[in-house]
Tab-separated table of C-alpha atoms in Angstrom:
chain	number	residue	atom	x	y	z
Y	1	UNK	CA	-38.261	-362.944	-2.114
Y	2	UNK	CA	-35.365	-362.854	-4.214
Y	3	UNK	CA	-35.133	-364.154	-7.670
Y	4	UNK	CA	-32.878	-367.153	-8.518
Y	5	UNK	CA	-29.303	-365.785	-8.802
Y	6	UNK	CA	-30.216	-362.364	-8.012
Y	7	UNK	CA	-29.369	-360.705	-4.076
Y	8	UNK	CA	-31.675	-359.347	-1.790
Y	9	UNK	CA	-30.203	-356.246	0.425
Y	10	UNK	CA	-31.131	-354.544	3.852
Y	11	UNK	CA	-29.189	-351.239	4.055
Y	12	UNK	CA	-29.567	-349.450	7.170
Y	13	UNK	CA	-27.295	-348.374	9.708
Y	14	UNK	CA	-26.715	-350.968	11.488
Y	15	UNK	CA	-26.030	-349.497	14.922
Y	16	UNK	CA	-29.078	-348.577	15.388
Y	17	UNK	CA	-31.245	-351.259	17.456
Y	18	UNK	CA	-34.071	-350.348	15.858
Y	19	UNK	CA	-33.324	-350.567	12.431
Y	20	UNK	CA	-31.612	-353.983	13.584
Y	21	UNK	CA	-34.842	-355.009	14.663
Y	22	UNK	CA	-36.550	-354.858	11.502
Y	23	UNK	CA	-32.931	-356.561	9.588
Y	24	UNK	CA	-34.068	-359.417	12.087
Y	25	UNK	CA	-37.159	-360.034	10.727
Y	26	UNK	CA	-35.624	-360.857	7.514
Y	27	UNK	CA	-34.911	-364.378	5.514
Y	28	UNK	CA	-31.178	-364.861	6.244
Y	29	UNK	CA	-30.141	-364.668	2.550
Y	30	UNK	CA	-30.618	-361.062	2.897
Y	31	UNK	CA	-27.193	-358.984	2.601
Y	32	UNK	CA	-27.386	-356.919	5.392
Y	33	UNK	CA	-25.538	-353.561	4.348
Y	34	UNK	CA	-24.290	-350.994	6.897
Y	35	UNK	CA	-25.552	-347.300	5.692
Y	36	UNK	CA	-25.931	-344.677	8.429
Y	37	UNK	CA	-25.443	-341.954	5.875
Y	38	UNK	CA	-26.335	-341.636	1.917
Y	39	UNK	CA	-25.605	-344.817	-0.342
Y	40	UNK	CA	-22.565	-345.135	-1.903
Y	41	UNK	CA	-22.410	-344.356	-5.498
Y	42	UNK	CA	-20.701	-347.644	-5.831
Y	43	UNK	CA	-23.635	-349.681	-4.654
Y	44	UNK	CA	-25.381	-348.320	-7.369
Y	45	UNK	CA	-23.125	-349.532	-10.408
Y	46	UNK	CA	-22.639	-353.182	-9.414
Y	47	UNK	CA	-22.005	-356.139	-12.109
Y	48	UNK	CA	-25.063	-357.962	-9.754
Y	49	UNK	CA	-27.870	-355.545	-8.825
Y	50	UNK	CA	-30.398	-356.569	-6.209
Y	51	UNK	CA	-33.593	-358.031	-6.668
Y	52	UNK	CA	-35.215	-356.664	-3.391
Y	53	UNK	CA	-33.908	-353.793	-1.352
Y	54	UNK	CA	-34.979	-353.238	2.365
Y	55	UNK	CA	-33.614	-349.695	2.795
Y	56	UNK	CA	-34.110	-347.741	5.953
Y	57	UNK	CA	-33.820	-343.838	5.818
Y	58	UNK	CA	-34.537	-341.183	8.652
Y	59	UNK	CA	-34.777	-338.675	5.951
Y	60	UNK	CA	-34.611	-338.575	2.297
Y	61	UNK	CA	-32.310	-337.452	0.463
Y	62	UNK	CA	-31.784	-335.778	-3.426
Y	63	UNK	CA	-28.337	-338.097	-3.408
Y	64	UNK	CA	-30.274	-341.102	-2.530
Y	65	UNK	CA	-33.363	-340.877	-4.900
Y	66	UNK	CA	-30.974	-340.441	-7.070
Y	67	UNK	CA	-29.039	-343.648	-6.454
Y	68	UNK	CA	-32.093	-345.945	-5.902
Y	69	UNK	CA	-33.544	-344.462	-9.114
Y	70	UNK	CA	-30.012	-345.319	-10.743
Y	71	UNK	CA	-30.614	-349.013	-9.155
Y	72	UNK	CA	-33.810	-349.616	-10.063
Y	73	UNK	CA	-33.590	-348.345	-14.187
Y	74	UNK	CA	-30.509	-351.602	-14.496
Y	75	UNK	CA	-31.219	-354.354	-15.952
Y	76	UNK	CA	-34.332	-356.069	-17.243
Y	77	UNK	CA	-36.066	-356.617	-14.177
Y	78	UNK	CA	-36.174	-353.778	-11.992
Y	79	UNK	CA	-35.445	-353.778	-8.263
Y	80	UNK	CA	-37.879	-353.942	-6.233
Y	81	UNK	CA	-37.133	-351.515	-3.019
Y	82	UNK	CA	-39.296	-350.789	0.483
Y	83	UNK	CA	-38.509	-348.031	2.132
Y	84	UNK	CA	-38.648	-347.861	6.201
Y	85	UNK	CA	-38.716	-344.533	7.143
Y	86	UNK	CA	-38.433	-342.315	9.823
Y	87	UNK	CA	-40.444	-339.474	11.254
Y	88	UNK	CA	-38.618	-336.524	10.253
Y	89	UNK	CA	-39.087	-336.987	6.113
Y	90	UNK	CA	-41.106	-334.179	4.909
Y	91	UNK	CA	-44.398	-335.611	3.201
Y	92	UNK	CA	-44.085	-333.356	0.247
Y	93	UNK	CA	-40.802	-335.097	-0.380
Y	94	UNK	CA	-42.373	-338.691	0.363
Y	95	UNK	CA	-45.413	-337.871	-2.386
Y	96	UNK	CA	-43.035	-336.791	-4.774
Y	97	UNK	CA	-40.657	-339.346	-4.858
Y	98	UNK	CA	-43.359	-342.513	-3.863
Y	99	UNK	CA	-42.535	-343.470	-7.690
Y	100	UNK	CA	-39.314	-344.648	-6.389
Y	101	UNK	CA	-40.329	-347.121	-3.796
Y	102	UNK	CA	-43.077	-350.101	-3.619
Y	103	UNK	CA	-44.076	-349.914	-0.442
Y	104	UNK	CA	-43.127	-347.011	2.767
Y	105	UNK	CA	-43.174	-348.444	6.013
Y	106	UNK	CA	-43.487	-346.437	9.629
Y	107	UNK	CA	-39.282	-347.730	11.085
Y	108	UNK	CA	-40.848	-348.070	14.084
Y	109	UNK	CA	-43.832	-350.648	13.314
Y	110	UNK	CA	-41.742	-351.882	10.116
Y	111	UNK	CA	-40.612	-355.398	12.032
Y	112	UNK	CA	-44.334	-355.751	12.697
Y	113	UNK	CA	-44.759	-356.308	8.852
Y	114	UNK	CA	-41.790	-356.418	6.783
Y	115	UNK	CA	-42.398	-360.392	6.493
Y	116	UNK	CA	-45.841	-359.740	4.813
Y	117	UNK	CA	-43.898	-357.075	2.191
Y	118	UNK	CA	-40.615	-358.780	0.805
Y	119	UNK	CA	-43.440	-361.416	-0.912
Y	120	UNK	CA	-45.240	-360.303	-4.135
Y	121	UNK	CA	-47.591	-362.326	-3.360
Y	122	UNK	CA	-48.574	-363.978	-0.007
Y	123	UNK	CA	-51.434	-366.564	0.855
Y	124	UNK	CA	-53.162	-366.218	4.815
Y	125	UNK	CA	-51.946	-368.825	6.772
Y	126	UNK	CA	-54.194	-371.985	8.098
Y	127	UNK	CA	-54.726	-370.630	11.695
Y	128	UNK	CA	-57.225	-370.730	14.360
Y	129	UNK	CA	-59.589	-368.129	14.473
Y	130	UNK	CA	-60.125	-367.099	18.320
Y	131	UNK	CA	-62.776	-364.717	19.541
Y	132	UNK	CA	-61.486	-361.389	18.743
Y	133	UNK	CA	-61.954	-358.461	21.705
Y	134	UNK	CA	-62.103	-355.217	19.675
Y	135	UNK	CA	-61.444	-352.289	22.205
Y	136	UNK	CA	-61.802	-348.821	21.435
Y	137	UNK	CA	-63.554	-345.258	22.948
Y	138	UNK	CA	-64.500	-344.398	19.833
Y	139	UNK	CA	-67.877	-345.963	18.143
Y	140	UNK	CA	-66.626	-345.721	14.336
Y	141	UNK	CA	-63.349	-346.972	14.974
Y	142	UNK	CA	-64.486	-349.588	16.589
Y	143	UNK	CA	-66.998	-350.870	14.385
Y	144	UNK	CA	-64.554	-350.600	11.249
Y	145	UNK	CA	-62.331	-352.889	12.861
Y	146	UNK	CA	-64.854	-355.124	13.821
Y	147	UNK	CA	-65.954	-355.534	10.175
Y	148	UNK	CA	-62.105	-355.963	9.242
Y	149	UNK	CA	-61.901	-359.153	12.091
Y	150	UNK	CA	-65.279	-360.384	10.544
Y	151	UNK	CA	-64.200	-360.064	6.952
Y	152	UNK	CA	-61.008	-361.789	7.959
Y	153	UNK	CA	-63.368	-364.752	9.227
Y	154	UNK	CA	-63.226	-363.860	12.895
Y	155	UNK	CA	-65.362	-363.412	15.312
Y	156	UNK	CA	-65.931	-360.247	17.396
Y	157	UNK	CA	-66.794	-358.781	20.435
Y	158	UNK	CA	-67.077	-354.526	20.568
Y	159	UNK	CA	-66.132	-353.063	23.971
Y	160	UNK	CA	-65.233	-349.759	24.747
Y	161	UNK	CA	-62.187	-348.857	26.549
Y	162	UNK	CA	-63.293	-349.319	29.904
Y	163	UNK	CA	-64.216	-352.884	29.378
Y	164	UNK	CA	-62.414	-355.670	31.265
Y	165	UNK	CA	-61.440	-358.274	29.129
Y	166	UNK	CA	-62.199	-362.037	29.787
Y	167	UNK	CA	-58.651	-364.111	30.179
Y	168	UNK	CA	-56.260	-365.555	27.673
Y	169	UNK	CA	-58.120	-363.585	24.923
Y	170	UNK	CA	-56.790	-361.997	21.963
Y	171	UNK	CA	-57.886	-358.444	21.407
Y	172	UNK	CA	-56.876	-355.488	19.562
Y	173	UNK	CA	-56.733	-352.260	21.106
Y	174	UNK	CA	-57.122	-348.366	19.532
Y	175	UNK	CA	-54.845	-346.900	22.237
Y	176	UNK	CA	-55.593	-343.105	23.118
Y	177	UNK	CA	-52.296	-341.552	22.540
Y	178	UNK	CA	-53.437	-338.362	22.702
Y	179	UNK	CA	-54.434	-339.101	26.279
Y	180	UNK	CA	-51.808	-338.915	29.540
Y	181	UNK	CA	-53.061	-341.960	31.034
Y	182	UNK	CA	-52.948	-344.233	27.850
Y	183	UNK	CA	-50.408	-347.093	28.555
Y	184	UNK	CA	-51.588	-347.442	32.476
Y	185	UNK	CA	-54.588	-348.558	30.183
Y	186	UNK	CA	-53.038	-350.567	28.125
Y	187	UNK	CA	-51.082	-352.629	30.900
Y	188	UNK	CA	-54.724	-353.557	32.589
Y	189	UNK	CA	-55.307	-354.902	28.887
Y	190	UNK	CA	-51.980	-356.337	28.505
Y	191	UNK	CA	-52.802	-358.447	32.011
Y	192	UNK	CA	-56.110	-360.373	30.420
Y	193	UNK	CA	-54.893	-359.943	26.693
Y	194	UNK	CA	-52.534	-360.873	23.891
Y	195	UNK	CA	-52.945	-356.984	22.607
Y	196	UNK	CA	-51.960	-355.642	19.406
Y	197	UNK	CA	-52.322	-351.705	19.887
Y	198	UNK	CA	-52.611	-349.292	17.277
Y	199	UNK	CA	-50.892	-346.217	17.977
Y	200	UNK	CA	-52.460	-342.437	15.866
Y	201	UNK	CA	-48.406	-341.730	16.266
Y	202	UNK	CA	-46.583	-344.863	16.266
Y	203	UNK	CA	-43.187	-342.964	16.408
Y	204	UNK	CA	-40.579	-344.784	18.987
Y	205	UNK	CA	-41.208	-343.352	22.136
Y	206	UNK	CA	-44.808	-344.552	21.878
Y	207	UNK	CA	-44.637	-347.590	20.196
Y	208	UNK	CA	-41.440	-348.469	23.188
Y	209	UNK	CA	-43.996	-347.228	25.886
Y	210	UNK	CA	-46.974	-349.743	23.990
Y	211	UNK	CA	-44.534	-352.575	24.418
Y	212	UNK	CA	-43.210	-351.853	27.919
Y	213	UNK	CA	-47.026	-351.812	29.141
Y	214	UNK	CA	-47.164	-355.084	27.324
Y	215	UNK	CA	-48.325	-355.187	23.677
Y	216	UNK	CA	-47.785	-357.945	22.135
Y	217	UNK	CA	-47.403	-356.002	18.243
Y	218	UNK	CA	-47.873	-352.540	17.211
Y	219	UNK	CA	-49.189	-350.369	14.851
Y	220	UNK	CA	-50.164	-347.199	13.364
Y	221	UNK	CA	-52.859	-345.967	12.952
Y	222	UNK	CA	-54.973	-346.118	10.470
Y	223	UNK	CA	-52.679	-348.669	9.061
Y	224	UNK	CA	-52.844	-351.065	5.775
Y	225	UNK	CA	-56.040	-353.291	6.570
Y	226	UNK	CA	-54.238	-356.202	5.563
Y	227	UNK	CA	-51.133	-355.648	7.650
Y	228	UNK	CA	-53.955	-355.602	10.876
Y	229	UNK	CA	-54.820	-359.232	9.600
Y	230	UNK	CA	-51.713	-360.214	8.875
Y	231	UNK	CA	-50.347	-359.560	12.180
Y	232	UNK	CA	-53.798	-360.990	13.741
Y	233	UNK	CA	-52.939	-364.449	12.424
Y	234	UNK	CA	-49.645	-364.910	13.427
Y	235	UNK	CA	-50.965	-363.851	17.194
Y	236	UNK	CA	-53.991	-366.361	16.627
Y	237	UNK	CA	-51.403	-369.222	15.193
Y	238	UNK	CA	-50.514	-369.249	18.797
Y	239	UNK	CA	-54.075	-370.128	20.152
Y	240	UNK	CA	-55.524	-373.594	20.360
Y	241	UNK	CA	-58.648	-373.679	18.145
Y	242	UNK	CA	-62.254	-373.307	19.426
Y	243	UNK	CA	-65.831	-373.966	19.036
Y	244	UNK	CA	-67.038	-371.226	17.545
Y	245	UNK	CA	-69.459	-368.540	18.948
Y	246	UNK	CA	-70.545	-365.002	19.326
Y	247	UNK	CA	-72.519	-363.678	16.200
Y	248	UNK	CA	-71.816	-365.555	12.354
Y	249	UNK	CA	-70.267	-362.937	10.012
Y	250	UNK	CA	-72.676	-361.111	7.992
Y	251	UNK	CA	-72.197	-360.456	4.456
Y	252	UNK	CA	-69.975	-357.234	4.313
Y	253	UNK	CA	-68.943	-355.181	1.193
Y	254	UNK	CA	-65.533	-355.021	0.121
Y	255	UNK	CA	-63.391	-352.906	2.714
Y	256	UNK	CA	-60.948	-350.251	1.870
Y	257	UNK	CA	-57.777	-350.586	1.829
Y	258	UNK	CA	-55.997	-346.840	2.576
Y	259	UNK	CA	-57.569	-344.779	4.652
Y	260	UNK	CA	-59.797	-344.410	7.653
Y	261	UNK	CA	-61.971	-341.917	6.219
Y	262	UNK	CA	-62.522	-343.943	3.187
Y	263	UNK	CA	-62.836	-346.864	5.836
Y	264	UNK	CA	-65.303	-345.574	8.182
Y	265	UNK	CA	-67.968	-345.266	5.368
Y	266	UNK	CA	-67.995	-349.388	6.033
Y	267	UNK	CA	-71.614	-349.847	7.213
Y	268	UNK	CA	-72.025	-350.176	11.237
Y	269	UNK	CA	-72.490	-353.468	12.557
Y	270	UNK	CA	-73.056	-352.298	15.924
């Protein structure tokens, strides 16, 4: 959050419902600025420069690494700045300009997590800790994120994709993009579950199909492991607690944070 005296910006064009969406998810003391082309020079020279800057780009530009970098070098304590972006940035651009930015979120999963990124530092909530239905067609991806549930201090239960799930559960689901039939799937999930799906291209038109066939939060992925549990708590806040059951955890080493190739060298648990 903001320091004491210091503002906190969104900038983002602001007729776009989907950058609105993740300007929701923000604190109200955020200064919601709109920006549906480059940032103004102006912005950039201010007697009061931000503490935190939410900016949304679809691209990036020269003009605006050049203005955030102009923000950022004032004063004594720099601004921090998280950058939602869309799909059409080039990655060569994103790698050479990452220096600029703390964090890059996907725009279209960004309201998933934004919450968890505007704090330095954030402590897990106090939440119950329902049985966990981890759902994938895939045995290694479905074992890694049964080790990230169990390291979170859930408890799990593997199924693959053609598993029907018991009712009022809570599961997470590695949807099949690459498949036609992926969110008729997904809505037989959705029916049973509270699902957060995790998309391999969680651009808009599949993250808007996840949620019209009824996920509850979406993803990419592979995705920050700690965004996964972060959004897995706030769904299990919402669950009465329980009696535990299913296996205990087992002792697991730590898990990687980045990648799922660096992930899925987690041992199997299945």
């Amino acid at each position: 959050m903001a320091e004491q005296g210091r503002p906190a910006w969104f900038v983002g064009d602001l007729g776009d419902p989907w950058v609105v969406a993740i300007a929701d998810r923000l604190p109200a003391s955020f200064e919601r600025r709109s920006c549906p082309a480059e940032m103004p020079e102006s912005w950039a020279t201010e007697d009061l420069t931000p503490e935190l800057v939410v900016l949304h780009r679809p691209i990036l530009t020269a003009l605006d690494i050049q203005r955030i970098s102009r923000l950022r070098s004032r004063g004594d304590s720099p601004t921090r700045v998280i950058l939602c972006l869309g799909p059409h940035a080039r990655h060569d651009d994103i790698v050479r300009w990452s220096r600029h930015f703390d964090a890059v979120l996907p725009e279209a999963t960004a309201s998933e997590t934004i919450d968890r990124w505007i704090s330095p530092v954030s402590e897990r909530r106090d939440v119950p800790r329902p049985l966990v239905q981890v759902v994938s067609g895939m045995h290694d991806v479905r074992s890694l994120l049964a080790d990230v549930c169990l390291s979170a201090g859930y408890l799990v239960e593997r199924r693959d994709d053609r598993a029907v799930l018991p009712p009022n559960s809570l599961a997470i689901y590695d949807c099949p993009v690459l498949e036609p039939n992926w969110g008729d799937r997904l809505s037989v999930l959705a029916k049973s579950a509270r699902v957060i799906a995790l998309l391999g291209f969680a651009d808009r038109v599949n993250v808007a199909r996840a949620r019209a066939a009824g996920a509850e939060v979406c993803l990419e992925w592979p995705c920050d492991l700690d965004d996964l549990i972060h959004v897995l708590d706030r769904l299990a806040a919402q669950f009465p607690r329980q009696p535990r059951r299913a296996d205990q955890a087992h002792a697991l080493p730590p898990l990687p944070r980045s990648s799922l190739e660096a992930a899925s060298r987690t041992p199997s648990l299945d």
